[in-house]
Every structure is written in structure tokens, then in C-alpha cells.
C-alpha positions as protocol buffer text, in pm:
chain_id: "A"
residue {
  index: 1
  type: UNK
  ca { x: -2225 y: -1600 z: 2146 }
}
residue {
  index: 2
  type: UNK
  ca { x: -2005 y: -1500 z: 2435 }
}
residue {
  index: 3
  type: UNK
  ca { x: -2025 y: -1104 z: 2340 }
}
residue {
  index: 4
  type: UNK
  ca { x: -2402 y: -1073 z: 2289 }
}
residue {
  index: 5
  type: UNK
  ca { x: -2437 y: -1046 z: 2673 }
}
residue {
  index: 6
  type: UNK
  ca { x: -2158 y: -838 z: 2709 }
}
residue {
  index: 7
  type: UNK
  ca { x: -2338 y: -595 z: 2458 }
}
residue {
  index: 8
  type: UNK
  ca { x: -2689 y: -687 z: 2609 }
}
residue {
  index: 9
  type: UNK
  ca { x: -2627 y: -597 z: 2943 }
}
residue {
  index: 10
  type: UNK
  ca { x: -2531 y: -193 z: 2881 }
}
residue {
  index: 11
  type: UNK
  ca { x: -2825 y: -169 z: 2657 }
}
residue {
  index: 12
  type: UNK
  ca { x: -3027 y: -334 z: 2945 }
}
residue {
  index: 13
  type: UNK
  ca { x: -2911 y: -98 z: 3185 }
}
residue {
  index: 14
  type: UNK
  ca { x: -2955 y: 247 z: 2935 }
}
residue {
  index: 15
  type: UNK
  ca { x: -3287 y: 112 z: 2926 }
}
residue {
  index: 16
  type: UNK
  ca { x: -3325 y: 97 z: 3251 }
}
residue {
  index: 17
  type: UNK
  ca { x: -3160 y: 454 z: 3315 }
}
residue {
  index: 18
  type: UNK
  ca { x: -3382 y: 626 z: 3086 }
}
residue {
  index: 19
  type: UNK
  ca { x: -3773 y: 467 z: 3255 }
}
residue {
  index: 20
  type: UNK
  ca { x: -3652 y: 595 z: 3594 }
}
residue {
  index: 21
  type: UNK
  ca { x: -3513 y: 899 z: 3443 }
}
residue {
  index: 22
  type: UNK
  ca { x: -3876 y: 935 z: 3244 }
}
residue {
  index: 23
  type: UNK
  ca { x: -4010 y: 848 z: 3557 }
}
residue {
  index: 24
  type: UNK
  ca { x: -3913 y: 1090 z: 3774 }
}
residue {
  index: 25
  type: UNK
  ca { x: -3945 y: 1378 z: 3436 }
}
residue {
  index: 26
  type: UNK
  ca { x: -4353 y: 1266 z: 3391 }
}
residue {
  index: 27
  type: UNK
  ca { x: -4589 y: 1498 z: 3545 }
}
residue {
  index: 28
  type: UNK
  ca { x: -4943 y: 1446 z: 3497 }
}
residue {
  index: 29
  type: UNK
  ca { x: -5189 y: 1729 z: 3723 }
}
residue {
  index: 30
  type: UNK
  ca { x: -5530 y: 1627 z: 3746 }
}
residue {
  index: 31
  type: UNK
  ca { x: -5840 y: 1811 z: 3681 }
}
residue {
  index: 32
  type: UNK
  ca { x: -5925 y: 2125 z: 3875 }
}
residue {
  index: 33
  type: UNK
  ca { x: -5564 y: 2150 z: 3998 }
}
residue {
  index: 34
  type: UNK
  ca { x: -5251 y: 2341 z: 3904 }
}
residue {
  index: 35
  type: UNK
  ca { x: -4873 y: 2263 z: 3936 }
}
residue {
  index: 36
  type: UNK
  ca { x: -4620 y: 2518 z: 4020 }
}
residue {
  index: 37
  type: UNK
  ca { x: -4260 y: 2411 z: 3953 }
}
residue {
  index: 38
  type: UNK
  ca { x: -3975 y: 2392 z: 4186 }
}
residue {
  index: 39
  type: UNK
  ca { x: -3669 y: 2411 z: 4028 }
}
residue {
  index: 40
  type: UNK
  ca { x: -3363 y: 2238 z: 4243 }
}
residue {
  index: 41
  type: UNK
  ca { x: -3104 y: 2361 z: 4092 }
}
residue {
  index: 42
  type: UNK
  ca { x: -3206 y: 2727 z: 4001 }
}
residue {
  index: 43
  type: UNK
  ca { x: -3370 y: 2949 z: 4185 }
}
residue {
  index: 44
  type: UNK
  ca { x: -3660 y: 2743 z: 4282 }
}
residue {
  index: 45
  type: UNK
  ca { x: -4035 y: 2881 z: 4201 }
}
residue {
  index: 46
  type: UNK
  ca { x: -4011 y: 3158 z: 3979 }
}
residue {
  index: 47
  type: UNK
  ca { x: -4336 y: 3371 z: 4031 }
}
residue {
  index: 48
  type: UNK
  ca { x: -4434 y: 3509 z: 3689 }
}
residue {
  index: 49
  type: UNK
  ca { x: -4377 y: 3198 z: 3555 }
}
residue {
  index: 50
  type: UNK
  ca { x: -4768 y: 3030 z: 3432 }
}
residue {
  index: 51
  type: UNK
  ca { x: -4866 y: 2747 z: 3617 }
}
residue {
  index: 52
  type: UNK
  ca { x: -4854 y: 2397 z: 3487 }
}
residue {
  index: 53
  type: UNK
  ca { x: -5255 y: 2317 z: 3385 }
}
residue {
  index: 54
  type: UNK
  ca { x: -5449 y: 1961 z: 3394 }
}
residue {
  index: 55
  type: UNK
  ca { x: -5255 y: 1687 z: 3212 }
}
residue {
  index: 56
  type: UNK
  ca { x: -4907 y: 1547 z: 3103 }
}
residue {
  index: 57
  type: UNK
  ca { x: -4626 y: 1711 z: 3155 }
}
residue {
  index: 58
  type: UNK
  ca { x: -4206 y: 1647 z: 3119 }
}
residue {
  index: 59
  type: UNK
  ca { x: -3998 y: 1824 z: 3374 }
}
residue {
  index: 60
  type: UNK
  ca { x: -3601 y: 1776 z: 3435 }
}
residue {
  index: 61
  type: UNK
  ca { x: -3593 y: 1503 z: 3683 }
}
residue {
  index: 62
  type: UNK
  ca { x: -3406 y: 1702 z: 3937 }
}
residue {
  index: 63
  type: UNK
  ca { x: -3716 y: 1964 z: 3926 }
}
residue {
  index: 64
  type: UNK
  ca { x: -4031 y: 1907 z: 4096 }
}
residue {
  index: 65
  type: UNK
  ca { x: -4398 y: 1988 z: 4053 }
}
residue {
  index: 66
  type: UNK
  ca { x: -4595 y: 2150 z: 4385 }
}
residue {
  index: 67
  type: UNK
  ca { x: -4946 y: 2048 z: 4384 }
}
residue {
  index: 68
  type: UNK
  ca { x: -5247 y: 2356 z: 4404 }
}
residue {
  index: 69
  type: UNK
  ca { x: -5625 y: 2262 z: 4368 }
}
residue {
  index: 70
  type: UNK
  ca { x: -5797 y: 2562 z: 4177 }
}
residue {
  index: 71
  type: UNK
  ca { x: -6126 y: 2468 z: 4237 }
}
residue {
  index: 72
  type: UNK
  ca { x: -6374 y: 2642 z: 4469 }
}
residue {
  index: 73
  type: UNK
  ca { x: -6343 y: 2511 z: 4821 }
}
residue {
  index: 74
  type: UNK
  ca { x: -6529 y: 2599 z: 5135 }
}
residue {
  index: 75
  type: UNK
  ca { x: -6430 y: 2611 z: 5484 }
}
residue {
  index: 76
  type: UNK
  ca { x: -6667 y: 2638 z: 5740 }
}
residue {
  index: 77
  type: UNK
  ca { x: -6615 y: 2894 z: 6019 }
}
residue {
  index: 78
  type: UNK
  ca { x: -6746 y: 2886 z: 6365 }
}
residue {
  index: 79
  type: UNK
  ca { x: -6649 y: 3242 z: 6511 }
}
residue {
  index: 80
  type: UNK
  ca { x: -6765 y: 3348 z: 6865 }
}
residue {
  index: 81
  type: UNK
  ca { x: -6761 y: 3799 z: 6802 }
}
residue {
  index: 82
  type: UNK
  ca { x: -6948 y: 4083 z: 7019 }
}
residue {
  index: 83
  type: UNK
  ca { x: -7193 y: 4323 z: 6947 }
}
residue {
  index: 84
  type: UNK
  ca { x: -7188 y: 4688 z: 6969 }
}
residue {
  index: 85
  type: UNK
  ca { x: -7332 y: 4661 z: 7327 }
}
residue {
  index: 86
  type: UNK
  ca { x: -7039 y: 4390 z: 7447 }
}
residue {
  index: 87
  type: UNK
  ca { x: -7258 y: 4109 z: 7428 }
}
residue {
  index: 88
  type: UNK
  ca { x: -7063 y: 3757 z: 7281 }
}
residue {
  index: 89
  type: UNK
  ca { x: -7241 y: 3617 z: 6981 }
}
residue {
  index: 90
  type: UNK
  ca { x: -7168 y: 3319 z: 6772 }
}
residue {
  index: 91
  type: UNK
  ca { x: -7177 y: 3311 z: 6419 }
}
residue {
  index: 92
  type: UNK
  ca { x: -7199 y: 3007 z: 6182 }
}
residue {
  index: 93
  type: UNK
  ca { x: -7060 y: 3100 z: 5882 }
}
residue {
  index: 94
  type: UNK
  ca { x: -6906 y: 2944 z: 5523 }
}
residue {
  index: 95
  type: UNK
  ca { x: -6636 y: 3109 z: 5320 }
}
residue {
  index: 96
  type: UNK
  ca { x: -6593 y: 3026 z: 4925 }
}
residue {
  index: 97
  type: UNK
  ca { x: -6267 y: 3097 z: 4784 }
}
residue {
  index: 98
  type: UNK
  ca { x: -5970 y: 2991 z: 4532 }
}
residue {
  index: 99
  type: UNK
  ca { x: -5636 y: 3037 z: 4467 }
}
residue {
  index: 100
  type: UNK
  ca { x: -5528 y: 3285 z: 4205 }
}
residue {
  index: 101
  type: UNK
  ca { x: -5447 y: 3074 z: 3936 }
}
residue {
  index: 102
  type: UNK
  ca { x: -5251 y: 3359 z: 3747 }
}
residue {
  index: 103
  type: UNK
  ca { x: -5056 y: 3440 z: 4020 }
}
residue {
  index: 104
  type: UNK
  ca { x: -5006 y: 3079 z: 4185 }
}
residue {
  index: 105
  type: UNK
  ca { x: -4656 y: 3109 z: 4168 }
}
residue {
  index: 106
  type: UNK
  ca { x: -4670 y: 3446 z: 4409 }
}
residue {
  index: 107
  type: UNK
  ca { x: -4917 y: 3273 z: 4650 }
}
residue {
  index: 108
  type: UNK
  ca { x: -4710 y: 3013 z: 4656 }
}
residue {
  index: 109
  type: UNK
  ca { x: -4312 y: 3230 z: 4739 }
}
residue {
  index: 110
  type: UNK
  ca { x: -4503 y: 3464 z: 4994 }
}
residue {
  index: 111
  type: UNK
  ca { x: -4756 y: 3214 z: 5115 }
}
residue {
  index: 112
  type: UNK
  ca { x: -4674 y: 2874 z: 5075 }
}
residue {
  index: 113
  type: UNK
  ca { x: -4936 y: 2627 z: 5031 }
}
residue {
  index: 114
  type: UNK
  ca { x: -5034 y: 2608 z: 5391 }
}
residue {
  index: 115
  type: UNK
  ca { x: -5208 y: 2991 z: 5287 }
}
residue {
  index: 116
  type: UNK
  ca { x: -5539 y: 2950 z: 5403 }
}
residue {
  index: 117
  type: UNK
  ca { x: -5425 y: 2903 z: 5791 }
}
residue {
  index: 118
  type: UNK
  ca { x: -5199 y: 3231 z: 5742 }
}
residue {
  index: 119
  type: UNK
  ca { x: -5413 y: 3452 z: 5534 }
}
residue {
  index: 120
  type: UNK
  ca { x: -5755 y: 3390 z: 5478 }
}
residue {
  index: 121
  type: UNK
  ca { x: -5887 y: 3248 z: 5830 }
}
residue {
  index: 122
  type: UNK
  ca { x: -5729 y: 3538 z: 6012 }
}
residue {
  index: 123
  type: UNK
  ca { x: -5889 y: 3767 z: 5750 }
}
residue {
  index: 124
  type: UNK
  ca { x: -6215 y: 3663 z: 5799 }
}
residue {
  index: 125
  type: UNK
  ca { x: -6238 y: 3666 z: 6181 }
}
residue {
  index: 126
  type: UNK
  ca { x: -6098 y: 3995 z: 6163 }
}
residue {
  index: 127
  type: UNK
  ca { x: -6368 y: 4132 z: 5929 }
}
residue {
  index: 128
  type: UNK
  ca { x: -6644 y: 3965 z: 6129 }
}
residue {
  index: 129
  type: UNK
  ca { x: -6534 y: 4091 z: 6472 }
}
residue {
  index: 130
  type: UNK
  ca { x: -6511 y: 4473 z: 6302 }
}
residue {
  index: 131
  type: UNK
  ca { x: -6843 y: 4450 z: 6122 }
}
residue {
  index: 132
  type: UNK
  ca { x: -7034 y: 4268 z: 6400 }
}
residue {
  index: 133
  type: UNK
  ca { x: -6918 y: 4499 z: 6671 }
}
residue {
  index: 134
  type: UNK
  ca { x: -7075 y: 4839 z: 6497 }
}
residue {
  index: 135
  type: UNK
  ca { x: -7494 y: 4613 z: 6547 }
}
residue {
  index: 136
  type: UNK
  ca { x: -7666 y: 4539 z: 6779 }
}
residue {
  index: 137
  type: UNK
  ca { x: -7797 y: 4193 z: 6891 }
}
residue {
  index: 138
  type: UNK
  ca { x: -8150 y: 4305 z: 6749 }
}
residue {
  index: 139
  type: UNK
  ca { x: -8009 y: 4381 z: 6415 }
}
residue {
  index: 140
  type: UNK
  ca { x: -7791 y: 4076 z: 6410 }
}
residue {
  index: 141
  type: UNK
  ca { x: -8065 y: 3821 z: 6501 }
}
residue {
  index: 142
  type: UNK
  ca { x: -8353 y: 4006 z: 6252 }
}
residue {
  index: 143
  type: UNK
  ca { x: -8300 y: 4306 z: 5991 }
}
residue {
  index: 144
  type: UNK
  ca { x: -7980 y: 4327 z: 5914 }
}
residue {
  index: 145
  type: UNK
  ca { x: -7819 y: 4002 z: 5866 }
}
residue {
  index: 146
  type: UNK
  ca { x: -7799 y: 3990 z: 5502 }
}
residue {
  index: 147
  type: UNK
  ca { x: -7624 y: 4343 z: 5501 }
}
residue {
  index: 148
  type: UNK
  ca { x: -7411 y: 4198 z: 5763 }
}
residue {
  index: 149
  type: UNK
  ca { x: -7307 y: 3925 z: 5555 }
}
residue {
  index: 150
  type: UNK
  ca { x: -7212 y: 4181 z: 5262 }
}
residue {
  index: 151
  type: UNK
  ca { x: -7025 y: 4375 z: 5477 }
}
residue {
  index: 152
  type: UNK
  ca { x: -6812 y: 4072 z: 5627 }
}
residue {
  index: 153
  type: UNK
  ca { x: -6778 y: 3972 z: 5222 }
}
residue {
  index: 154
  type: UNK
  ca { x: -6616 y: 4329 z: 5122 }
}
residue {
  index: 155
  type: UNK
  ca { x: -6399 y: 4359 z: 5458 }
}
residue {
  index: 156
  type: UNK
  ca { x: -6246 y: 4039 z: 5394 }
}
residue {
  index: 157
  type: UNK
  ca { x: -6218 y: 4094 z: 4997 }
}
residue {
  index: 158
  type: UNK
  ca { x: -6012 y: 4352 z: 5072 }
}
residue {
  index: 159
  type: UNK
  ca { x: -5793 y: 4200 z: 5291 }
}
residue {
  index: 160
  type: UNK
  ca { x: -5726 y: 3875 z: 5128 }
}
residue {
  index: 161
  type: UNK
  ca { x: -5714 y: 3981 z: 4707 }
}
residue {
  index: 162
  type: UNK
  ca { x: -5409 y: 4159 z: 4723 }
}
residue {
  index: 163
  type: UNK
  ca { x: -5237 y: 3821 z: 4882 }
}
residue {
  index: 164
  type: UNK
  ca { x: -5350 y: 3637 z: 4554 }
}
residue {
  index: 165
  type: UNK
  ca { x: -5671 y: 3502 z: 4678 }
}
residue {
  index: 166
  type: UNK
  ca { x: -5976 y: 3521 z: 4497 }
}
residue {
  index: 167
  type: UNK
  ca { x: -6286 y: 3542 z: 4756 }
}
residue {
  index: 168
  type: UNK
  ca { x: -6635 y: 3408 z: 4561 }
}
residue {
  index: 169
  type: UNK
  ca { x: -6839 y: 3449 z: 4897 }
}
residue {
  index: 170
  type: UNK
  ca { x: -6910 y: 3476 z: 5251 }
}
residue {
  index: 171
  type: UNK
  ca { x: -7185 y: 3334 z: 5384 }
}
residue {
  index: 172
  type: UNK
  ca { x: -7390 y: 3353 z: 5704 }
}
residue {
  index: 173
  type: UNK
  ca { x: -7542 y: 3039 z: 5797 }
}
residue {
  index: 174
  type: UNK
  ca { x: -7650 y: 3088 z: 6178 }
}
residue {
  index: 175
  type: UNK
  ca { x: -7658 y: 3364 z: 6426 }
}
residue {
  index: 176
  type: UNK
  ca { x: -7680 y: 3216 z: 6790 }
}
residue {
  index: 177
  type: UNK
  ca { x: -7764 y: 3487 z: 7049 }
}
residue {
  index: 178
  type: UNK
  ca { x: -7766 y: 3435 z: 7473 }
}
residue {
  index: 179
  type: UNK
  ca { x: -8076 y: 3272 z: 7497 }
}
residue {
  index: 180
  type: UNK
  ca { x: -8217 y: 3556 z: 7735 }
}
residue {
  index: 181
  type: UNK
  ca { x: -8148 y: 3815 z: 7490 }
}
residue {
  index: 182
  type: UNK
  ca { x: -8312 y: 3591 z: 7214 }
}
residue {
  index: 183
  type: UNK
  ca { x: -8628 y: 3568 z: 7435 }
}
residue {
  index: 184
  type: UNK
  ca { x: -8659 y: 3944 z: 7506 }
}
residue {
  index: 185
  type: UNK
  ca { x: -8579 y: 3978 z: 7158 }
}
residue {
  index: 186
  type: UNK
  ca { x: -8840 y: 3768 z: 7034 }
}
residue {
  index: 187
  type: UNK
  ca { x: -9107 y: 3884 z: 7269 }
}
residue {
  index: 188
  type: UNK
  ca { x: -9044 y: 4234 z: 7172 }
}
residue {
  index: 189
  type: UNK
  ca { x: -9106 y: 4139 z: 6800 }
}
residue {
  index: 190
  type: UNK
  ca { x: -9396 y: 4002 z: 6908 }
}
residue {
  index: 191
  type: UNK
  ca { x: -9526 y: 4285 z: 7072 }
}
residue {
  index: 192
  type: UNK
  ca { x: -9441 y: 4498 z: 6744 }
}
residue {
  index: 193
  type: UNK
  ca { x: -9646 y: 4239 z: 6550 }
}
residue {
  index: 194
  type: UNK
  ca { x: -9914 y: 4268 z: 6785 }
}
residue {
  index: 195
  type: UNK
  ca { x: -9908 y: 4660 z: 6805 }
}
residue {
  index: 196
  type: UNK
  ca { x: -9869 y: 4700 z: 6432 }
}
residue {
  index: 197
  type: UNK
  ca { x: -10221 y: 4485 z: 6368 }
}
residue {
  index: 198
  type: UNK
  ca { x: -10367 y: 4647 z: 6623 }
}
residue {
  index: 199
  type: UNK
  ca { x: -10271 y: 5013 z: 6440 }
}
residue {
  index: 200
  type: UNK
  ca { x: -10374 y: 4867 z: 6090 }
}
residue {
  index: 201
  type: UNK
  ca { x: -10721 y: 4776 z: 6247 }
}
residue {
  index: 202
  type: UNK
  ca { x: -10773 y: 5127 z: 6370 }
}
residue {
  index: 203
  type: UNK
  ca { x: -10655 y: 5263 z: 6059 }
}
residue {
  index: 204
  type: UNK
  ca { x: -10927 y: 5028 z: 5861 }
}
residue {
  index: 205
  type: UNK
  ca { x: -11174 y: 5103 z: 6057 }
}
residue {
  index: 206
  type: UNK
  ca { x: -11107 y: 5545 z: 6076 }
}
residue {
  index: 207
  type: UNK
  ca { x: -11097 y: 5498 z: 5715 }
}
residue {
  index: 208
  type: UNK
  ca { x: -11432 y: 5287 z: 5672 }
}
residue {
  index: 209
  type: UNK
  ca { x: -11575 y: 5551 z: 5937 }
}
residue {
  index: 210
  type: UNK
  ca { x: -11470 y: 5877 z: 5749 }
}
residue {
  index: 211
  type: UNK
  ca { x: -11589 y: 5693 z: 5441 }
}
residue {
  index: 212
  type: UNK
  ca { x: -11960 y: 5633 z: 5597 }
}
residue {
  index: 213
  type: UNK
  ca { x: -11958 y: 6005 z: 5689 }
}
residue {
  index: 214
  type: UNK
  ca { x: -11845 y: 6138 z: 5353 }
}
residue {
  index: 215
  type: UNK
  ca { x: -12101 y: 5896 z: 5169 }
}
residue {
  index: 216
  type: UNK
  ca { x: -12362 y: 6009 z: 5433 }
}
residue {
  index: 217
  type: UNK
  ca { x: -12309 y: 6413 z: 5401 }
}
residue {
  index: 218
  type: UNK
  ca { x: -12289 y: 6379 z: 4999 }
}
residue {
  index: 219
  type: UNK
  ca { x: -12653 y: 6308 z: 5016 }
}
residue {
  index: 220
  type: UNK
  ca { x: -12726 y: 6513 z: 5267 }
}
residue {
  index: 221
  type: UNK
  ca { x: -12634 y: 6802 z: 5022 }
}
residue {
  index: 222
  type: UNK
  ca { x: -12786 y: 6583 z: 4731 }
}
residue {
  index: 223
  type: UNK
  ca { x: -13125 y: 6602 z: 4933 }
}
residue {
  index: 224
  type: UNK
  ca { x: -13062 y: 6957 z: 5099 }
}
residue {
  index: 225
  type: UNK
  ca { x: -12999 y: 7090 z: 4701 }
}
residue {
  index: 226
  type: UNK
  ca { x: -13303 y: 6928 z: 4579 }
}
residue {
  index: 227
  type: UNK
  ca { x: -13501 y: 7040 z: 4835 }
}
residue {
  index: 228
  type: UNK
  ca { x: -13375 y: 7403 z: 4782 }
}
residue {
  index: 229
  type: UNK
  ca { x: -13458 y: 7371 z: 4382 }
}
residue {
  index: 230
  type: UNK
  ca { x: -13822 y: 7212 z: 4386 }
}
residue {
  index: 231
  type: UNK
  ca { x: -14072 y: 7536 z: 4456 }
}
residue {
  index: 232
  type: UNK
  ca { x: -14398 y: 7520 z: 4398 }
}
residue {
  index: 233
  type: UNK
  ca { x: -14380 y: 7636 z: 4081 }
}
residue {
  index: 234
  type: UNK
  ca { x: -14184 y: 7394 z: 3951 }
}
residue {
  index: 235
  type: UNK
  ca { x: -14382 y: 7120 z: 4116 }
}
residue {
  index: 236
  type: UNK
  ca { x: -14715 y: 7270 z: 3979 }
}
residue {
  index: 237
  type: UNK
  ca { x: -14539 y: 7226 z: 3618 }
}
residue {
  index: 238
  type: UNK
  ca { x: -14446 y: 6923 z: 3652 }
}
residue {
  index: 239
  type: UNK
  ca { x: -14761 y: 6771 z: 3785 }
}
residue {
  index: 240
  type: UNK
  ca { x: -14913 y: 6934 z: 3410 }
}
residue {
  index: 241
  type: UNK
  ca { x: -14647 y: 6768 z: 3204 }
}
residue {
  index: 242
  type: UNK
  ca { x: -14709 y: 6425 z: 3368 }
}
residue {
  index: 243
  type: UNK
  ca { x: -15115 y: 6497 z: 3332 }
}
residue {
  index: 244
  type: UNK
  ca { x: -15058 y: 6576 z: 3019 }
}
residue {
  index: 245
  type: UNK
  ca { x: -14851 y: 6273 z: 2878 }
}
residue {
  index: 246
  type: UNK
  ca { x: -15118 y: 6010 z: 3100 }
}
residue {
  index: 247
  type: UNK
  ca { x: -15415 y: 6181 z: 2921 }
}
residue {
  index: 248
  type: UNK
  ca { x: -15284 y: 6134 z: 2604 }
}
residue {
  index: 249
  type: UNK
  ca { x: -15210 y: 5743 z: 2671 }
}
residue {
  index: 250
  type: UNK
  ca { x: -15475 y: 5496 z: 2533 }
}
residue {
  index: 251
  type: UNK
  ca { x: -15582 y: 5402 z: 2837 }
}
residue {
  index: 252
  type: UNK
  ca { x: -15912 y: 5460 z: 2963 }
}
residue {
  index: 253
  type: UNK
  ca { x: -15914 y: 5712 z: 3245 }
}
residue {
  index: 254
  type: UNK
  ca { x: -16147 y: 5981 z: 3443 }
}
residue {
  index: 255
  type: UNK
  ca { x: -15915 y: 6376 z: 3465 }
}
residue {
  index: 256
  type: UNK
  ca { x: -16065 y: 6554 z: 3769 }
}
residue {
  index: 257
  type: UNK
  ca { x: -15932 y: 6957 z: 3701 }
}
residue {
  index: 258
  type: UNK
  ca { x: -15824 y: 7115 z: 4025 }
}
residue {
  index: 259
  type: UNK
  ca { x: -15936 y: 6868 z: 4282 }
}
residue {
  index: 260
  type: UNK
  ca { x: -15584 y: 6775 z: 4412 }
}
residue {
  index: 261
  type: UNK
  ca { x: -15366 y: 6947 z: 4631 }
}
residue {
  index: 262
  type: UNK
  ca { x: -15227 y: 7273 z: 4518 }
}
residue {
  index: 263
  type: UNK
  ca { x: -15513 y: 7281 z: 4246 }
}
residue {
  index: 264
  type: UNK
  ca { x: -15333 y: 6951 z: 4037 }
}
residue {
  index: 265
  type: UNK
  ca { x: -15606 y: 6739 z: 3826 }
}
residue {
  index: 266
  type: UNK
  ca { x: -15625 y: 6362 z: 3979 }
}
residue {
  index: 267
  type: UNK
  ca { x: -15647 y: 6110 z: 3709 }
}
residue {
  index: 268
  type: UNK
  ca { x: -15824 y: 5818 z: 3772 }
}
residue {
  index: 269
  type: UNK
  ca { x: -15824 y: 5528 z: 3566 }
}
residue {
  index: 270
  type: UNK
  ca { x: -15976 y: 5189 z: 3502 }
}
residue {
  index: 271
  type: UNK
  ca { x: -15679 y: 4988 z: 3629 }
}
């Protein structure tokens, strides 16, 4: 009786040992993130080693898991950039991104996790101040924003996927101009409205004009042609073929030989 709790207790205590030791081994990453592992007592994150993916996982206890969400996030960006003439505009913008899950365990040796203050905010004010300073505020606030936005996209592609981050998009929300040089801007739109009508009425009407004159000299030539084919002759035999098909009609009718003009019978009839 006296030695079961001198037997108990070690057991108790192995017991013990081994829930904080499985403790401190259990890993579980959730959904959406990754887990690159540090490793104390080596050489910590080895970077071609594959992430750890969603679920449970048993590490050494002295070892521990760092954290990465793999998802697409967005940060908005409120950057103030000139134009090509010097003028400060402000753009509104949002930038879509993830990590590179493959190569998580780069990102994280030459990055760290803090990678989207050090990389990818830099990148993309650099490629909007380069690509917004070769427009003008005319082109910014009207034509050319979604090539604009493209442009900013590519620029900061190219910066940001050889540091292991994977850009999905860039996009451009707002474009706030000095309000002076959005009025002028506007009222010379409007203008261009106005003068473009204005051109498509004159157009319309040149058009219905030359159409009038075309329709009007066609028969002009119709009539001028006719006129140049009917001789008297040719009248004279017609009049005989139309005398000739009313005389042979049932109706009753009085044929008066050569006492119409040119010598043409007049037919007279009961009707």
C-alpha cells in the first residue's frame, strides 16, 4: 500500500512531461495560411524547404512554426504623385497581392514577415510616381486612366515578383486633380462636346443637302432624256397604238380621223 504512491507519482509526472512536451510539438495552421518552420537548434528557416499547409502538425518542441496568411489581401494606397507638367495629383488606389507560397521560406530569410512595409509599398509608389509623371492631368482625369492603371500593374509586377511576391492587381479607384485644373478641364470637355454636335449637325445636314441635289439632278436628266427621245414621230405612233386598242374595246364610242392636234383621231365616247 505504501509503494503504490511511490510508483504513482513518476508515472504521474511522465504523464505530465509528455502533454506539455505534446503541447508545445502540436501545430495546427488554419485555413488560408501557411507555416514556415524555425528550427532553434539548426540553422533556423531553411528556404527550399515546403511550407507547412492548413491543419495538424508535430514539430520538435524546441522548433517553432512562423505564421503566413496566403490568401489575397488588399491594402489600400493613398499616394499624392505629379504629372508630366509638375502639377501634384492624388491617387486613390488598391493593390491585391499574396505571398509566394512556394517560396515562403525565401520571403520569409530575405524579407521577414514585416515584407509588405519593405517591398511592396515602396514598389508601388515608385511605379505610380514613374508612370504618372510621363501624362498629363487631362489624360489622368479622362482617357487614359485605365491604361494608367495597367501600366502602374506591370511596373510594380516587375519590381515586386522577383522578391517572392505574387501581384493579382492594381487598381485605380480615384484620381483627385487641383480643383482649378478640374474646372478648366471639365469646361474644355464641354466645349469638345459642344463643338463635336455642332460638326455632326453640319455634317447631317451637307449630307441631306447633297442628297436633295443628287435626287433633284437624277430627274432632271430622267426628264431632259425623255424629252430628247419623244419626237413627233414617235408621239404620232403612239397616239395610233392607243386609238387603236380604245376602238377595239366594247365600249361605245364616236373616232373623229384627223381632227386633233398633229392630225391624231379624238375618240369620244359615251362615258
Amino acid at each position: 500500500m505504501e509503494r503504490l504512491p511511490k510508483i504513482g507519482l513518476p508515472i504521474l509526472i511522465t504523464v505530465v512531461v509528455l502533454i506539455i512536451i505534446l503541447a508545445k510539438s502540436a501545430v495546427t495552421i488554419d485555413s488560408g495560411h501557411a507555416g514556415v518552420l524555425y528550427e532553434t537548434l539548426g540553422d533556423g528557416v531553411d528556404s527550399d524547404a515546403a511550407p507547412l499547409g492548413p491543419g495538424f502538425h508535430i514539430i520538435a518542441p524546441w522548433n517553432r512554426v512562423i505564421d503566413y496568411e496566403t490568401r489575397q489581401q488588399e491594402i489600400p494606397e493613398k499616394m499624392s504623385v505629379l504629372s508630366s507638367n509638375g502639377l501634384d495629383i492624388k491617387l486613390d488606389a488598391s493593390v491585391l497581392y499574396e505571398p509566394d507560397y512556394k517560396n515562403l521560406g525565401r520571403l520569409h530569410n530575405e524579407k521577414g514577415q514585416n515584407y509588405l512595409n519593405r517591398v511592396l509599398q515602396p514598389a508601388i509608389r515608385s511605379a505610380a510616381r514613374s508612370v504618372v509623371g510621363r501624362y498629363t492631368p487631362e489624360q489622368l482625369y479622362s482617357s487614359k486612366r485605365d491604361a494608367i492603371q495597367e501600366e502602374i500593374f506591370e511596373e510594380t509586377k516587375k519590381i515586386v515578383e522577383p522578391q517572392y511576391i505574387q501581384l493579382n492587381d492594381v487598381l485605380i479607384r480615384d484620381v483627385t486633380l487641383p480643383p482649378t485644373i478640374k474646372e478648366a478641364i471639365e469646361r474644355k470637355l464641354k466645349q469638345e462636346q459642344e463643338s463635336l454636335e455642332y460638326e455632326f449637325r453640319l455634317v447631317t445636314a451637307q449630307k441631306e443637302a447633297e442628297k436633295q441635289r443628287i435626287e433633284a439632278q437624277g430627274k432632271a436628266d430622267a426628264n431632259r432624256i425623255l424629252s430628247a427621245s419623244l419626237t413627233e414621230k414617235i408621239l404620232q405612233d403612239k397616239g395610233i397604238e392607243a386609238t387603236i386598242k380604245l376602238s377595239e374595246s366594247p365600249n361605245s364610242k364616236v373616232v373623229i380621223i384627223g381632227s386633233g392636234e398633229s392630225g391624231m383621231p379624238i375618240i369620244l365616247g359615251n362615258q
